[in-house]
Amino acid sequence: MPAPAASPLLLGVSLKMYFGHHQTLNWSRRIAALAERHPAVTSGAARLFVLPAFPALVPATGILAPYGVALGAQDIATEDTGPYTGEVGGPLLKEIGCRYAEVGHAERRRLYGEGDTVVAAKTAAALRNGLTPVLCVGERDEADPADAAARTVAEAEPL
């Protein structure tokens, strides 16, 4: 009996706020060129996704999607619509072509106080809207590997 086919390797990157708008689009063009010719991507052995800053999502999708590179948001609101200034809901992210939404990043936990309840609500919002949540756990600070693994498991359990 043949061995089951391996799932493709999923590789993603969050650009955070490191690049300006034009730099993000130029970088996206380079990634598109790489994805178009890289054997791991063209064979389906690897799938790529990028999480650019919100203003670059639509144009970056136009650049990357034709080459099989998926896009996602660096955050998602807990609510789909409503009076939430500055938030971006799942329906809008889905509408513009996002496939992923990052939730629970250590920076958002630390800087904005997003605890497990908020992370769980954002995870639910992503799933409710057909987005794959990119759940970040265990990256508070440097620790030895055993402690980091234990904290990661403890942080993921309630979610």
Coordinates of C-alpha atoms in Angstrom, one line a residue:
M1 CA 0.0 0.0 0.0
P2 CA 1.5 3.4 -1.0
A3 CA 2.2 5.9 1.7
P4 CA -0.3 8.7 2.0
A5 CA 0.7 11.9 0.3
A6 CA 2.3 14.4 2.5
S7 CA 0.5 17.7 3.1
P8 CA 2.2 20.7 1.5
L9 CA 4.5 22.7 3.7
L10 CA 2.8 26.0 4.6
L11 CA 5.1 29.0 4.8
G12 CA 4.0 32.4 5.7
V13 CA 5.4 35.8 6.7
S14 CA 3.9 38.8 8.4
L15 CA 5.4 42.1 7.1
K16 CA 4.3 43.9 10.3
M17 CA 5.0 47.6 9.7
Y18 CA 8.5 47.2 8.4
F19 CA 7.8 48.2 4.8
G20 CA 6.0 51.3 3.3
H21 CA 3.3 50.8 0.8
H22 CA 5.5 50.9 -2.4
Q23 CA 8.2 48.8 -0.8
T24 CA 5.5 46.2 0.1
L25 CA 4.3 46.1 -3.5
N26 CA 7.9 45.9 -4.9
W27 CA 8.7 43.1 -2.4
S28 CA 5.4 41.3 -3.5
R29 CA 6.5 41.4 -7.1
R30 CA 9.8 39.7 -6.2
I31 CA 7.9 37.0 -4.2
A32 CA 5.5 36.5 -7.1
A33 CA 8.5 36.0 -9.5
L34 CA 10.0 33.5 -7.0
A35 CA 6.7 31.6 -6.5
E36 CA 6.3 31.4 -10.3
R37 CA 9.5 29.5 -10.8
H38 CA 10.4 27.8 -7.4
P39 CA 10.0 24.0 -7.8
A40 CA 8.5 23.5 -4.3
V41 CA 5.8 26.0 -5.1
T42 CA 5.1 25.0 -8.6
S43 CA 4.9 21.3 -7.6
G44 CA 2.5 22.0 -4.8
A45 CA 5.0 20.8 -2.1
A46 CA 4.9 24.2 -0.5
R47 CA 2.2 26.8 -0.2
L48 CA 3.0 30.4 0.6
F49 CA 1.1 33.2 2.3
V50 CA 1.8 36.8 3.1
L51 CA 0.3 39.1 5.8
P52 CA 1.0 42.7 4.7
A53 CA -0.2 45.9 6.3
F54 CA -3.9 46.5 5.8
P55 CA -3.5 49.3 3.1
A56 CA -1.4 46.9 0.9
L57 CA -3.8 44.0 1.0
V58 CA -5.8 44.7 -2.1
P59 CA -2.9 45.6 -4.5
A60 CA -0.7 42.8 -3.0
T61 CA -3.5 40.3 -3.7
G62 CA -3.5 41.4 -7.3
I63 CA 0.3 40.8 -7.5
L64 CA 0.6 37.6 -5.6
A65 CA -2.7 35.6 -6.1
P66 CA -2.1 34.8 -9.8
Y67 CA 1.1 32.9 -8.6
G68 CA -0.7 31.0 -5.9
V69 CA 0.5 33.1 -3.0
A70 CA -2.4 33.5 -0.5
L71 CA -2.8 36.7 1.5
G72 CA -4.2 37.4 4.9
A73 CA -4.6 40.1 7.5
Q74 CA -2.4 40.8 10.5
D75 CA -5.5 41.2 12.7
I76 CA -9.3 40.7 12.5
A77 CA -12.1 42.3 14.5
T78 CA -14.1 40.2 16.9
E79 CA -17.3 41.6 15.3
D80 CA -18.2 41.3 11.6
T81 CA -19.7 44.8 11.2
G82 CA -20.7 47.7 13.3
P83 CA -19.5 50.9 15.0
Y84 CA -15.9 49.8 15.6
T85 CA -13.6 52.6 14.3
G86 CA -10.3 51.3 13.0
E87 CA -11.3 47.6 13.1
V88 CA -11.6 45.4 10.0
G89 CA -14.2 42.6 10.1
G90 CA -14.0 39.2 8.6
P91 CA -16.6 39.7 5.8
L92 CA -14.5 42.6 4.4
L93 CA -11.3 40.6 4.6
K94 CA -12.9 37.7 2.8
E95 CA -14.4 40.0 0.2
I96 CA -11.0 41.5 -0.7
G97 CA -9.4 38.0 -1.1
C98 CA -7.9 37.2 2.2
R99 CA -7.6 33.6 3.2
Y100 CA -5.8 34.0 6.5
A101 CA -6.1 36.2 9.6
E102 CA -3.4 36.4 12.3
V103 CA -4.7 36.2 15.9
G104 CA -3.0 36.2 19.3
H105 CA 0.3 37.7 18.3
A106 CA 2.5 38.4 21.3
E107 CA 2.7 42.1 20.4
R108 CA -1.0 42.5 20.4
R109 CA -1.3 40.6 23.7
R110 CA 1.4 42.7 25.3
L111 CA 0.6 46.2 23.8
Y112 CA -3.2 46.0 23.6
G113 CA -4.0 43.6 26.4
E114 CA -5.6 41.0 24.1
G115 CA -6.0 38.0 26.4
D116 CA -7.4 34.5 25.7
T117 CA -11.0 35.7 25.6
V118 CA -10.3 38.2 22.8
V119 CA -8.0 35.8 20.9
A120 CA -10.7 33.1 21.1
A121 CA -13.3 35.7 19.8
K122 CA -11.0 36.7 16.9
T123 CA -10.4 33.0 16.1
A124 CA -14.1 32.4 16.0
A125 CA -14.5 35.5 13.8
A126 CA -12.0 34.2 11.3
L127 CA -13.6 30.7 11.2
R128 CA -17.1 32.2 10.9
N129 CA -16.0 34.1 7.8
G130 CA -14.2 31.3 6.1
L131 CA -10.7 32.5 7.0
T132 CA -8.0 30.3 8.4
P133 CA -6.7 31.7 11.7
V134 CA -3.0 31.9 12.1
L135 CA -3.0 31.4 15.8
C136 CA 0.2 32.7 17.5
V137 CA 1.0 31.2 20.9
G138 CA 4.0 31.1 23.2
E139 CA 6.1 34.0 22.0
R140 CA 6.2 36.3 25.1
D141 CA 9.9 36.5 25.6
E142 CA 13.1 34.3 25.4
A143 CA 12.9 31.1 27.4
D144 CA 14.6 27.7 27.4
P145 CA 12.9 25.3 24.9
A146 CA 11.1 23.2 27.6
D147 CA 9.6 26.2 29.3
A148 CA 8.6 27.8 26.0
A149 CA 6.9 24.5 24.9
A150 CA 5.0 24.2 28.2
R151 CA 3.8 27.9 28.0
T152 CA 2.8 27.4 24.4
V153 CA 0.6 24.4 25.2
A154 CA -0.9 26.1 28.2
E155 CA -1.7 29.2 26.1
A156 CA -3.3 27.2 23.3
E157 CA -5.5 24.9 25.5
P158 CA -8.3 27.5 26.3
L159 CA -8.5 28.4 22.6

